[in-house]
PDB file of C-alpha atoms in Angstrom:
ATOM      1  CA  MET A   1      39.019  -5.237  39.340  1.00  0.00           C
ATOM      2  CA  THR A   2      35.526  -3.704  40.356  1.00  0.00           C
ATOM      3  CA  ARG A   3      35.967  -4.879  44.627  1.00  0.00           C
ATOM      4  CA  PHE A   4      39.697  -3.632  44.492  1.00  0.00           C
ATOM      5  CA  ILE A   5      38.206   0.409  42.986  1.00  0.00           C
ATOM      6  CA  HIS A   6      35.386   0.449  45.807  1.00  0.00           C
ATOM      7  CA  ASP A   7      37.996  -0.868  48.649  1.00  0.00           C
ATOM      8  CA  GLN A   8      40.827   1.870  47.235  1.00  0.00           C
ATOM      9  CA  PHE A   9      37.394   4.418  47.722  1.00  0.00           C
ATOM     10  CA  ALA A  10      37.025   3.772  50.620  1.00  0.00           C
ATOM     11  CA  LYS A  11      40.362   3.876  52.332  1.00  0.00           C
ATOM     12  CA  ASP A  12      40.767   6.975  50.303  1.00  0.00           C
ATOM     13  CA  TYR A  13      37.324   8.721  51.974  1.00  0.00           C
ATOM     14  CA  LEU A  14      38.125   7.711  55.872  1.00  0.00           C
ATOM     15  CA  GLU A  15      41.378   9.026  54.575  1.00  0.00           C
ATOM     16  CA  GLU A  16      40.635  12.382  53.496  1.00  0.00           C
ATOM     17  CA  LEU A  17      37.909  13.301  55.730  1.00  0.00           C
ATOM     18  CA  LEU A  18      40.057  12.211  58.588  1.00  0.00           C
ATOM     19  CA  LYS A  19      43.715  13.205  57.958  1.00  0.00           C
ATOM     20  CA  ASN A  20      43.354  16.905  59.625  1.00  0.00           C
ATOM     21  CA  TYR A  21      42.097  14.973  63.232  1.00  0.00           C
ATOM     22  CA  GLY A  22      45.306  12.308  63.627  1.00  0.00           C
ATOM     23  CA  GLU A  23      47.385  10.626  61.687  1.00  0.00           C
ATOM     24  CA  VAL A  24      46.295   7.822  59.114  1.00  0.00           C
ATOM     25  CA  GLN A  25      47.832   4.741  58.043  1.00  0.00           C
ATOM     26  CA  ALA A  26      45.901   3.343  54.814  1.00  0.00           C
ATOM     27  CA  PRO A  27      46.746   0.824  54.541  1.00  0.00           C
ATOM     28  CA  SER A  28      48.940  -0.427  57.677  1.00  0.00           C
ATOM     29  CA  ARG A  29      50.728  -3.606  57.785  1.00  0.00           C
ATOM     30  CA  VAL A  30      51.163  -5.529  61.107  1.00  0.00           C
ATOM     31  CA  ALA A  31      53.504  -8.788  61.811  1.00  0.00           C
ATOM     32  CA  GLY A  32      52.173 -12.601  61.453  1.00  0.00           C
ATOM     33  CA  GLU A  33      51.336 -13.362  58.041  1.00  0.00           C
ATOM     34  CA  VAL A  34      51.703  -9.756  56.682  1.00  0.00           C
ATOM     35  CA  ARG A  35      47.721  -8.778  56.895  1.00  0.00           C
ATOM     36  CA  GLU A  36      47.049  -4.934  55.977  1.00  0.00           C
ATOM     37  CA  ILE A  37      44.797  -2.778  57.600  1.00  0.00           C
ATOM     38  CA  ASP A  38      42.321  -1.173  55.508  1.00  0.00           C
ATOM     39  CA  VAL A  39      42.637   2.499  57.906  1.00  0.00           C
ATOM     40  CA  TYR A  40      44.133   2.594  61.113  1.00  0.00           C
ATOM     41  CA  PHE A  41      43.808   6.377  62.886  1.00  0.00           C
ATOM     42  CA  SER A  42      45.276   7.741  66.078  1.00  0.00           C
ATOM     43  CA  PRO A  43      44.134  10.827  66.714  1.00  0.00           C
ATOM     44  CA  TYR A  44      45.923  13.654  67.557  1.00  0.00           C
ATOM     45  CA  PRO A  45      46.042  14.539  71.865  1.00  0.00           C
ATOM     46  CA  GLN A  46      44.547  18.234  71.042  1.00  0.00           C
ATOM     47  CA  ALA A  47      40.652  18.229  70.682  1.00  0.00           C
ATOM     48  CA  ASN A  48      38.913  18.944  67.676  1.00  0.00           C
ATOM     49  CA  SER A  49      35.923  20.357  67.799  1.00  0.00           C
ATOM     50  CA  SER A  50      35.167  19.801  64.043  1.00  0.00           C
ATOM     51  CA  LEU A  51      35.945  16.696  64.441  1.00  0.00           C
ATOM     52  CA  GLN A  52      32.148  16.848  65.370  1.00  0.00           C
ATOM     53  CA  LEU A  53      30.867  17.393  62.188  1.00  0.00           C
ATOM     54  CA  LEU A  54      31.752  14.083  60.843  1.00  0.00           C
ATOM     55  CA  GLY A  55      28.648  12.754  63.585  1.00  0.00           C
ATOM     56  CA  ILE A  56      29.774   8.970  64.372  1.00  0.00           C
ATOM     57  CA  LEU A  57      32.446   8.985  62.073  1.00  0.00           C
ATOM     58  CA  GLY A  58      33.723  11.360  64.295  1.00  0.00           C
ATOM     59  CA  LYS A  59      32.955   9.751  67.337  1.00  0.00           C
ATOM     60  CA  PHE A  60      34.576   6.297  65.938  1.00  0.00           C
ATOM     61  CA  ALA A  61      37.844   8.649  65.359  1.00  0.00           C
ATOM     62  CA  SER A  62      37.656   9.733  68.873  1.00  0.00           C
ATOM     63  CA  THR A  63      39.845   7.138  69.953  1.00  0.00           C
ATOM     64  CA  PRO A  64      42.379   4.842  68.392  1.00  0.00           C
ATOM     65  CA  ALA A  65      40.428   2.723  65.972  1.00  0.00           C
ATOM     66  CA  ILE A  66      41.103  -0.131  62.795  1.00  0.00           C
ATOM     67  CA  PHE A  67      38.041   0.906  60.208  1.00  0.00           C
ATOM     68  CA  GLU A  68      37.552  -1.840  58.113  1.00  0.00           C
ATOM     69  CA  PRO A  69      34.558  -1.188  54.922  1.00  0.00           C
ATOM     70  CA  PHE A  70      33.016  -4.374  52.943  1.00  0.00           C
ATOM     71  CA  ARG A  71      31.395  -2.730  49.578  1.00  0.00           C
ATOM     72  CA  ASN A  72      29.353  -6.306  50.098  1.00  0.00           C
ATOM     73  CA  PRO A  73      28.190  -7.536  53.305  1.00  0.00           C
ATOM     74  CA  ALA A  74      31.209  -8.861  55.131  1.00  0.00           C
ATOM     75  CA  SER A  75      31.074 -12.686  56.009  1.00  0.00           C
ATOM     76  CA  ALA A  76      32.369 -14.454  58.980  1.00  0.00           C
ATOM     77  CA  ASP A  77      35.743 -15.230  57.947  1.00  0.00           C
ATOM     78  CA  GLU A  78      36.491 -11.644  56.955  1.00  0.00           C
ATOM     79  CA  ILE A  79      35.391 -10.782  60.366  1.00  0.00           C
ATOM     80  CA  CYS A  80      37.500 -13.347  61.595  1.00  0.00           C
ATOM     81  CA  ASP A  81      40.364 -12.072  60.010  1.00  0.00           C
ATOM     82  CA  CYS A  82      39.548  -8.340  60.838  1.00  0.00           C
ATOM     83  CA  LEU A  83      39.363  -9.583  64.454  1.00  0.00           C
ATOM     84  CA  LEU A  84      42.868 -11.152  64.120  1.00  0.00           C
ATOM     85  CA  LYS A  85      44.550  -8.224  62.549  1.00  0.00           C
ATOM     86  CA  LEU A  86      42.913  -6.267  65.881  1.00  0.00           C
ATOM     87  CA  LEU A  87      44.723  -8.570  68.383  1.00  0.00           C
ATOM     88  CA  GLU A  88      47.866  -8.712  66.265  1.00  0.00           C
ATOM     89  CA  VAL A  89      47.948  -4.988  66.852  1.00  0.00           C
ATOM     90  CA  ARG A  90      47.060  -5.372  70.568  1.00  0.00           C
ATOM     91  CA  GLY A  91      49.975  -7.748  70.472  1.00  0.00           C
ATOM     92  CA  VAL A  92      52.478  -5.429  69.426  1.00  0.00           C
ATOM     93  CA  LEU A  93      51.305  -2.691  71.526  1.00  0.00           C
ATOM     94  CA  LYS A  94      51.859  -4.950  74.250  1.00  0.00           C
ATOM     95  CA  ARG A  95      55.496  -5.953  73.327  1.00  0.00           C
ATOM     96  CA  GLU A  96      56.626  -2.383  73.042  1.00  0.00           C
ATOM     97  CA  ALA A  97      55.437  -1.294  76.399  1.00  0.00           C
ATOM     98  CA  LYS A  98      57.289  -3.981  78.016  1.00  0.00           C
ATOM     99  CA  ARG A  99      60.536  -3.083  75.745  1.00  0.00           C
ATOM    100  CA  ASN A 100      59.704   0.284  76.902  1.00  0.00           C
ATOM    101  CA  LYS A 101      59.212  -0.740  80.617  1.00  0.00           C
ATOM    102  CA  THR A 102      55.862   1.176  80.544  1.00  0.00           C
ATOM    103  CA  ASN A 103      52.354   0.073  81.529  1.00  0.00           C
ATOM    104  CA  PHE A 104      50.169  -1.326  78.838  1.00  0.00           C
ATOM    105  CA  GLN A 105      47.023   0.647  78.907  1.00  0.00           C
ATOM    106  CA  GLU A 106      43.509  -0.391  77.391  1.00  0.00           C
ATOM    107  CA  ALA A 107      43.009   3.006  75.978  1.00  0.00           C
ATOM    108  CA  GLU A 108      45.710   2.910  72.983  1.00  0.00           C
ATOM    109  CA  SER A 109      44.026  -0.202  71.936  1.00  0.00           C
ATOM    110  CA  PRO A 110      42.567   0.968  68.770  1.00  0.00           C
ATOM    111  CA  LYS A 111      39.179  -0.387  68.256  1.00  0.00           C
ATOM    112  CA  LEU A 112      37.878  -2.044  65.639  1.00  0.00           C
ATOM    113  CA  TRP A 113      35.008  -1.258  63.329  1.00  0.00           C
ATOM    114  CA  ILE A 114      33.990  -3.606  60.989  1.00  0.00           C
ATOM    115  CA  LEU A 115      31.456  -1.070  58.386  1.00  0.00           C
ATOM    116  CA  THR A 116      29.619  -3.369  55.937  1.00  0.00           C
ATOM    117  CA  PRO A 117      26.426  -2.589  54.347  1.00  0.00           C
ATOM    118  CA  THR A 118      24.412  -5.786  55.367  1.00  0.00           C
ATOM    119  CA  ALA A 119      24.532  -8.551  57.697  1.00  0.00           C
ATOM    120  CA  SER A 120      22.101 -11.027  58.142  1.00  0.00           C
ATOM    121  CA  PRO A 121      21.260 -11.797  61.663  1.00  0.00           C
ATOM    122  CA  GLU A 122      23.026 -15.546  61.850  1.00  0.00           C
ATOM    123  CA  ILE A 123      26.112 -13.437  60.845  1.00  0.00           C
ATOM    124  CA  LEU A 124      25.678 -10.918  63.734  1.00  0.00           C
ATOM    125  CA  SER A 125      24.471 -13.835  66.193  1.00  0.00           C
ATOM    126  CA  SER A 126      27.250 -16.405  65.579  1.00  0.00           C
ATOM    127  CA  PHE A 127      29.795 -13.468  66.644  1.00  0.00           C
ATOM    128  CA  ASN A 128      27.374 -12.370  69.589  1.00  0.00           C
ATOM    129  CA  ALA A 129      26.978  -8.876  68.373  1.00  0.00           C
ATOM    130  CA  THR A 130      24.405  -7.191  69.964  1.00  0.00           C
ATOM    131  CA  LEU A 131      22.433  -3.957  69.727  1.00  0.00           C
ATOM    132  CA  LYS A 132      23.369  -1.137  72.758  1.00  0.00           C
ATOM    133  CA  THR A 133      20.616   0.870  74.294  1.00  0.00           C
ATOM    134  CA  ASP A 134      22.186   3.773  74.554  1.00  0.00           C
ATOM    135  CA  SER A 135      23.606   3.906  70.683  1.00  0.00           C
ATOM    136  CA  LEU A 136      21.973   3.832  67.509  1.00  0.00           C
ATOM    137  CA  PRO A 137      20.042   1.106  65.491  1.00  0.00           C
ATOM    138  CA  GLY A 138      22.422  -0.651  63.532  1.00  0.00           C
ATOM    139  CA  ILE A 139      25.509  -0.058  65.432  1.00  0.00           C
ATOM    140  CA  TYR A 140      26.141  -4.215  66.959  1.00  0.00           C
ATOM    141  CA  TYR A 141      28.451  -4.698  69.817  1.00  0.00           C
ATOM    142  CA  LEU A 142      30.888  -7.588  70.686  1.00  0.00           C
ATOM    143  CA  GLY A 143      32.072  -8.809  73.719  1.00  0.00           C
ATOM    144  CA  SER A 144      33.682  -5.570  75.463  1.00  0.00           C
ATOM    145  CA  ALA A 145      37.366  -7.086  75.515  1.00  0.00           C
ATOM    146  CA  LEU A 146      37.307  -7.365  72.098  1.00  0.00           C
ATOM    147  CA  ARG A 147      36.780  -3.668  71.123  1.00  0.00           C
ATOM    148  CA  THR A 148      34.782  -3.782  68.107  1.00  0.00           C
ATOM    149  CA  ALA A 149      31.695  -3.193  66.474  1.00  0.00           C
ATOM    150  CA  ILE A 150      30.158  -4.188  63.359  1.00  0.00           C
ATOM    151  CA  VAL A 151      28.489  -1.515  61.558  1.00  0.00           C
ATOM    152  CA  VAL A 152      25.332  -2.182  59.775  1.00  0.00           C
ATOM    153  CA  ILE A 153      25.257   0.792  56.927  1.00  0.00           C
ATOM    154  CA  HIS A 154      21.773   0.289  56.031  1.00  0.00           C
ATOM    155  CA  GLN A 155      20.207   0.319  59.286  1.00  0.00           C
ATOM    156  CA  LEU A 156      21.494   3.491  60.405  1.00  0.00           C
ATOM    157  CA  PRO A 157      19.020   6.097  61.043  1.00  0.00           C
ATOM    158  CA  ARG A 158      18.924   8.475  58.223  1.00  0.00           C
ATOM    159  CA  THR A 159      20.071  11.608  60.103  1.00  0.00           C
ATOM    160  CA  ASN A 160      23.083  14.193  59.561  1.00  0.00           C
ATOM    161  CA  GLU A 161      25.118  12.144  62.297  1.00  0.00           C
ATOM    162  CA  THR A 162      25.210   9.198  60.322  1.00  0.00           C
ATOM    163  CA  LEU A 163      25.832  10.726  56.712  1.00  0.00           C
ATOM    164  CA  TRP A 164      29.582  10.118  56.072  1.00  0.00           C
ATOM    165  CA  ILE A 165      28.949   6.491  56.908  1.00  0.00           C
ATOM    166  CA  ARG A 166      25.997   6.078  55.003  1.00  0.00           C
ATOM    167  CA  MET A 167      28.095   7.360  51.729  1.00  0.00           C
ATOM    168  CA  LEU A 168      29.932   3.585  52.241  1.00  0.00           C
ATOM    169  CA  GLY A 169      26.415   2.132  51.630  1.00  0.00           C
ATOM    170  CA  LYS A 170      25.517   0.712  48.449  1.00  0.00           C
ATOM    171  CA  GLY A 171      22.377   1.312  45.849  1.00  0.00           C
ATOM    172  CA  THR A 172      19.696   3.229  47.226  1.00  0.00           C
ATOM    173  CA  VAL A 173      21.455   4.337  50.706  1.00  0.00           C
ATOM    174  CA  GLN A 174      24.439   5.578  48.606  1.00  0.00           C
ATOM    175  CA  LYS A 175      22.611   7.229  46.179  1.00  0.00           C
ATOM    176  CA  GLN A 176      20.045   8.963  49.223  1.00  0.00           C
ATOM    177  CA  ALA A 177      23.368  10.014  50.841  1.00  0.00           C
ATOM    178  CA  ILE A 178      24.953  11.658  48.060  1.00  0.00           C
ATOM    179  CA  GLU A 179      21.534  13.783  47.510  1.00  0.00           C
ATOM    180  CA  GLU A 180      22.000  14.986  51.626  1.00  0.00           C
ATOM    181  CA  LEU A 181      25.324  15.925  50.499  1.00  0.00           C
ATOM    182  CA  ALA A 182      24.167  18.225  47.613  1.00  0.00           C
ATOM    183  CA  GLU A 183      22.421  20.051  50.091  1.00  0.00           C
ATOM    184  CA  LEU A 184      25.189  20.904  52.198  1.00  0.00           C
ATOM    185  CA  ALA A 185      26.796  24.666  51.844  1.00  0.00           C
ATOM    186  CA  PRO A 186      29.245  24.551  48.746  1.00  0.00           C
ATOM    187  CA  SER A 187      31.035  26.100  51.656  1.00  0.00           C
ATOM    188  CA  HIS A 188      30.756  22.480  53.734  1.00  0.00           C
ATOM    189  CA  PRO A 189      34.477  21.442  54.970  1.00  0.00           C
ATOM    190  CA  PHE A 190      33.740  17.732  53.548  1.00  0.00           C
ATOM    191  CA  ARG A 191      31.226  18.683  50.563  1.00  0.00           C
ATOM    192  CA  ARG A 192      33.829  19.000  47.600  1.00  0.00           C
ATOM    193  CA  ILE A 193      36.785  15.986  48.140  1.00  0.00           C
ATOM    194  CA  THR A 194      33.655  13.358  48.660  1.00  0.00           C
ATOM    195  CA  LEU A 195      32.171  14.639  45.638  1.00  0.00           C
ATOM    196  CA  GLU A 196      35.448  14.803  43.768  1.00  0.00           C
ATOM    197  CA  LEU A 197      36.315  11.146  45.280  1.00  0.00           C
ATOM    198  CA  LEU A 198      32.879   9.966  44.290  1.00  0.00           C
ATOM    199  CA  TYR A 199      32.734  10.959  41.084  1.00  0.00           C
ATOM    200  CA  ASN A 200      36.448   9.541  39.835  1.00  0.00           C
ATOM    201  CA  LEU A 201      34.893   6.404  41.655  1.00  0.00           C
ATOM    202  CA  GLN A 202      32.813   5.901  39.490  1.00  0.00           C
ATOM    203  CA  LYS A 203      34.805   7.548  36.419  1.00  0.00           C
ATOM    204  CA  HIS A 204      37.148   4.949  37.589  1.00  0.00           C
ATOM    205  CA  LEU A 205      34.947   2.388  36.888  1.00  0.00           C
ATOM    206  CA  GLY A 206      33.864   2.540  33.665  1.00  0.00           C
ATOM    207  CA  VAL A 207      32.220  -0.105  31.704  1.00  0.00           C
ATOM    208  CA  ASN A 208      31.980  -2.782  34.302  1.00  0.00           C
ATOM    209  CA  GLN A 209      29.493   0.233  36.426  1.00  0.00           C
ATOM    210  CA  GLU A 210      26.395  -1.615  37.412  1.00  0.00           C
ATOM    211  CA  LEU A 211      23.020  -0.386  36.643  1.00  0.00           C
ATOM    212  CA  GLU A 212      23.015   1.233  40.528  1.00  0.00           C
ATOM    213  CA  ASP A 213      26.050   2.798  40.059  1.00  0.00           C
ATOM    214  CA  LYS A 214      25.223   4.342  36.401  1.00  0.00           C
ATOM    215  CA  GLU A 215      22.347   5.603  38.262  1.00  0.00           C
ATOM    216  CA  ILE A 216      24.810   7.794  40.720  1.00  0.00           C
ATOM    217  CA  ILE A 217      27.155   8.730  37.880  1.00  0.00           C
ATOM    218  CA  MET A 218      24.009  10.410  36.362  1.00  0.00           C
ATOM    219  CA  ARG A 219      23.371  12.449  40.190  1.00  0.00           C
ATOM    220  CA  LEU A 220      27.097  13.186  40.427  1.00  0.00           C
ATOM    221  CA  ALA A 221      28.069  14.128  37.100  1.00  0.00           C
ATOM    222  CA  PRO A 222      26.024  18.231  37.034  1.00  0.00           C
ATOM    223  CA  LEU A 223      26.726  18.106  40.935  1.00  0.00           C
ATOM    224  CA  TYR A 224      30.812  17.729  40.727  1.00  0.00           C
ATOM    225  CA  GLN A 225      30.580  19.935  37.629  1.00  0.00           C
ATOM    226  CA  GLN A 226      28.788  22.356  39.099  1.00  0.00           C
ATOM    227  CA  ASP A 227      31.254  22.233  42.530  1.00  0.00           C
ATOM    228  CA  ARG A 228      34.115  22.363  39.707  1.00  0.00           C
ATOM    229  CA  ALA A 229      32.381  25.814  38.251  1.00  0.00           C
ATOM    230  CA  LEU A 230      32.546  27.141  41.794  1.00  0.00           C
ATOM    231  CA  ALA A 231      35.852  26.268  43.051  1.00  0.00           C
ATOM    232  CA  ILE A 232      37.470  27.954  39.846  1.00  0.00           C
ATOM    233  CA  GLN A 233      35.364  31.125  40.405  1.00  0.00           C
ATOM    234  CA  GLU A 234      36.474  31.227  43.977  1.00  0.00           C
ATOM    235  CA  GLY A 235      40.008  30.569  43.138  1.00  0.00           C
ATOM    236  CA  LYS A 236      39.439  34.057  40.551  1.00  0.00           C
ATOM    237  CA  ILE A 237      38.032  35.864  43.436  1.00  0.00           C
ATOM    238  CA  GLU A 238      41.289  34.657  45.223  1.00  0.00           C
ATOM    239  CA  GLY A 239      43.678  35.584  43.350  1.00  0.00           C
ATOM    240  CA  LYS A 240      42.218  39.157  42.510  1.00  0.00           C
ATOM    241  CA  ILE A 241      42.023  39.609  46.235  1.00  0.00           C
ATOM    242  CA  GLU A 242      45.677  37.941  47.267  1.00  0.00           C
ATOM    243  CA  GLY A 243      46.571  40.256  44.486  1.00  0.00           C
ATOM    244  CA  LYS A 244      45.231  43.702  45.554  1.00  0.00           C
ATOM    245  CA  ILE A 245      46.548  42.651  49.205  1.00  0.00           C
ATOM    246  CA  GLU A 246      49.994  42.151  47.790  1.00  0.00           C
ATOM    247  CA  GLY A 247      49.510  45.583  45.804  1.00  0.00           C
ATOM    248  CA  GLU A 248      48.705  47.962  48.394  1.00  0.00           C
ATOM    249  CA  THR A 249      51.323  45.952  50.809  1.00  0.00           C
ATOM    250  CA  LEU A 250      54.122  47.310  48.550  1.00  0.00           C
ATOM    251  CA  LEU A 251      52.564  50.565  48.025  1.00  0.00           C
ATOM    252  CA  ILE A 252      52.339  50.964  51.480  1.00  0.00           C
ATOM    253  CA  ILE A 253      55.578  49.788  52.457  1.00  0.00           C
ATOM    254  CA  ARG A 254      57.308  51.982  49.926  1.00  0.00           C
ATOM    255  CA  GLN A 255      55.277  55.332  51.553  1.00  0.00           C
ATOM    256  CA  LEU A 256      56.808  54.743  54.730  1.00  0.00           C
ATOM    257  CA  ASN A 257      60.276  53.938  53.448  1.00  0.00           C
ATOM    258  CA  ARG A 258      60.738  57.219  51.644  1.00  0.00           C
ATOM    259  CA  ARG A 259      59.268  59.075  54.229  1.00  0.00           C
ATOM    260  CA  PHE A 260      61.014  57.671  57.601  1.00  0.00           C
ATOM    261  CA  GLY A 261      63.433  55.423  55.186  1.00  0.00           C
ATOM    262  CA  GLU A 262      64.213  51.639  56.114  1.00  0.00           C
ATOM    263  CA  ILE A 263      61.133  50.404  57.982  1.00  0.00           C
ATOM    264  CA  PRO A 264      62.342  47.952  60.482  1.00  0.00           C
ATOM    265  CA  VAL A 265      61.793  44.077  59.406  1.00  0.00           C
ATOM    266  CA  SER A 266      59.877  43.470  62.313  1.00  0.00           C
ATOM    267  CA  LEU A 267      56.921  45.721  61.098  1.00  0.00           C
ATOM    268  CA  ILE A 268      57.248  45.500  57.767  1.00  0.00           C
ATOM    269  CA  GLU A 269      56.434  41.749  58.585  1.00  0.00           C
ATOM    270  CA  ARG A 270      53.244  42.897  60.494  1.00  0.00           C
ATOM    271  CA  ILE A 271      52.145  44.900  57.950  1.00  0.00           C
ATOM    272  CA  GLN A 272      52.319  41.685  55.382  1.00  0.00           C
ATOM    273  CA  LYS A 273      50.087  39.992  57.565  1.00  0.00           C
ATOM    274  CA  LEU A 274      47.319  42.778  57.520  1.00  0.00           C
ATOM    275  CA  PRO A 275      43.931  41.923  56.018  1.00  0.00           C
ATOM    276  CA  LEU A 276      42.424  43.707  52.655  1.00  0.00           C
ATOM    277  CA  ASP A 277      40.354  46.334  55.042  1.00  0.00           C
ATOM    278  CA  LYS A 278      43.032  47.265  57.680  1.00  0.00           C
ATOM    279  CA  LEU A 279      45.418  47.867  55.199  1.00  0.00           C
ATOM    280  CA  GLU A 280      43.324  50.749  52.979  1.00  0.00           C
ATOM    281  CA  VAL A 281      42.708  52.435  56.654  1.00  0.00           C
ATOM    282  CA  LEU A 282      46.624  52.387  56.992  1.00  0.00           C
ATOM    283  CA  GLY A 283      46.807  53.739  53.638  1.00  0.00           C
ATOM    284  CA  VAL A 284      45.209  56.780  54.770  1.00  0.00           C
ATOM    285  CA  GLU A 285      46.595  56.895  58.672  1.00  0.00           C
ATOM    286  CA  LEU A 286      49.606  56.863  57.069  1.00  0.00           C
ATOM    287  CA  LEU A 287      49.467  60.252  55.645  1.00  0.00           C
ATOM    288  CA  TYR A 288      49.372  61.483  59.755  1.00  0.00           C
ATOM    289  CA  PHE A 289      52.268  59.204  61.228  1.00  0.00           C
ATOM    290  CA  THR A 290      54.836  61.622  61.966  1.00  0.00           C
ATOM    291  CA  ASN A 291      58.127  58.775  62.464  1.00  0.00           C
ATOM    292  CA  ALA A 292      58.059  55.144  62.606  1.00  0.00           C
ATOM    293  CA  ASP A 293      56.995  54.899  66.284  1.00  0.00           C
ATOM    294  CA  ASP A 294      53.859  55.799  65.503  1.00  0.00           C
ATOM    295  CA  LEU A 295      53.134  53.205  62.556  1.00  0.00           C
ATOM    296  CA  GLU A 296      54.364  50.815  65.632  1.00  0.00           C
ATOM    297  CA  THR A 297      51.927  52.661  68.062  1.00  0.00           C
ATOM    298  CA  TRP A 298      48.966  51.695  64.910  1.00  0.00           C
ATOM    299  CA  LEU A 299      49.846  48.438  64.475  1.00  0.00           C
ATOM    300  CA  ASN A 300      49.789  47.575  68.581  1.00  0.00           C
ATOM    301  CA  GLN A 301      46.397  49.379  68.132  1.00  0.00           C
ATOM    302  CA  ASN A 302      44.808  47.302  64.848  1.00  0.00           C
TER     303      ASN A 302
END
């Protein structure tokens, strides 16, 4: 049960981080003996610069990818199962290309990223997994035809580039990643959702928590509560601003209608899109308008 909860967290976590940059299927089923891929990601065609905020996870997701995260060290059998899923997906893509009478492009075939907290030298050696000179420590690549890498999370350097992968580690590694997460600006696009997912994970573990999990929940609880308080405050501020914008917009439209008769819908729609500071300026400027054409001219200039 505990393992299932951790597995679900990993899938939800990767899905939340990647969903704005492409199609995420978690889980995804492939043919054969009904194997389930943990996370199958297909990036959108247009490049998105904010993907860089995810460091090496963003680099992994720059091309079609299969992510298979493990809470405990992946065994040889489990790695073989991951490879079977990859090869079955490749077979499906080749058959689709044949049906559509198109050439199968190697770039369409996903890369497999096996995320494991640790891996023994014997396991890595049995798959001929090796480090690349131009890659980070902890990322071991299989033969190029297999398009697969085993990412040993606890061997990754402690840098911003690896933070979002190290969040899937265990014990001290995950605890360190949480400390780094806490130091990020509250406005960081991935900080809040990561805190929420981590807090929910620890809460769902309940009485089954290991000692290391209990230490993590003690650190997460105040962080999560602070973040929730900030979110509520932001919501109140945003609500006040939205209310003021709506009131200012209605007042301006009423004044314009009173002075010039019915204002064209196209101009009203443009007024409704103005930010609060522009609305306040318009509220003064409209006193000097002689007709709706002056309004349109002002909108064109602002």
